[in-house]
């Protein structure tokens, strides 16, 4: 009798232990790099080590790729515009090549040389302004991703015209997301989540095997209100919209994604887009998702949808100005429409 009780107790103990280890709280450090809060949820025995290594890597990526503070690799490239090639690291080389690739794929909607206009509009400064059309036209002459010279033999890059500026703002956070997943995997993490200001990447499922639930933000109600949810595993979910950074003047919203054809904030029929990339199909899921979210936001619903549907492993949620929500076919069973504001209409 006593033995039996011990056995039952032991059994209960081991079940609760087992239950406990699979449900153990994640390591959830918060950091701030690349102009955004970065949240992680890392599970498993190496969680702390992996999460901290990711923070180190985020810091490194910011230092190497920013154009908002001195130093790094992109500032020297921009400073040498019209003068000479400069050496770049493999990660910058990778992103410059990717950026050119997405320039082609988006027919110029994504343009990594948009820098002179981003700077002129000053959307990231305390004094944003609307440039004159003469100024915009003058600076547009400097914007053309095709002119960026990349020498993969010598690991150098060069901007041929004085005044040109490379701006990796549309792709660097996506890359950082993929780097985080690489570090998780290297540390035998099988369950992890990272959110870099709306650029989410999940590794595996949650520890109990459940899918991750990722909210799609309501572009007009940014206090955590959502318009729907995505249930996913091994996926990058990258959003772009006119709500991330903007200023208003005379009732007009001037946001931070510029149309390289006009030199002004893009005016497509979209107010938000969320690109969903299957990491088991697309290796650089988060990097590609980031370039695509910016591209599709500029291209608008029709052209954007065409582009997304032409790519394997890539899906999207589109939110239009007239408050309609569309998803591509691959998301029909992953997306749940759940508009807390009751303003949007789900078009199926
Ligand atoms: P967020 O950084 O808010 O997640 P995006 O990924 O869409 O949004 O990137 C927007 C940033 O990309 C801008 O702040 C700017 O630095 C840069 N950018 C703006 N317009 C373009 C464009 N057409 N192509 C490439 N980069 C752009
Ligand atoms: Mg982007």
CSV table of N, CA, C and O and ligand atoms in Angstrom, one decimal, residues 170-171 240 290-291 293-294, ligand 2:
chain,number,residue,atom,x,y,z
A,170,UNK,N,15.0,49.9,-45.0
A,170,UNK,CA,13.9,49.0,-45.4
A,170,UNK,C,14.2,47.6,-45.4
A,170,UNK,O,13.3,46.8,-45.7
A,171,UNK,N,15.4,47.2,-44.9
A,171,UNK,CA,15.8,45.8,-45.0
A,171,UNK,C,16.6,45.3,-43.8
A,171,UNK,O,16.6,44.1,-43.5
A,240,UNK,N,4.7,46.6,-42.9
A,240,UNK,CA,5.0,48.0,-43.3
A,240,UNK,C,3.7,48.8,-43.3
A,240,UNK,O,2.7,48.2,-43.7
A,290,UNK,N,11.1,41.7,-45.2
A,290,UNK,CA,11.3,43.1,-45.0
A,290,UNK,C,11.4,43.9,-46.3
A,290,UNK,O,10.7,44.9,-46.5
A,291,UNK,N,12.2,43.4,-47.2
A,291,UNK,CA,12.3,44.1,-48.5
A,291,UNK,C,11.0,44.1,-49.2
A,291,UNK,O,10.5,45.1,-49.8
A,293,UNK,N,7.9,43.9,-47.8
A,293,UNK,CA,6.9,44.7,-47.2
A,293,UNK,C,7.0,46.1,-47.6
A,293,UNK,O,6.0,46.8,-47.9
A,294,UNK,N,8.2,46.6,-47.7
A,294,UNK,CA,8.4,48.0,-48.2
A,294,UNK,C,8.0,48.1,-49.7
A,294,UNK,O,7.3,49.0,-50.1
B,2,LIG,MG1,10.8,46.8,-45.1
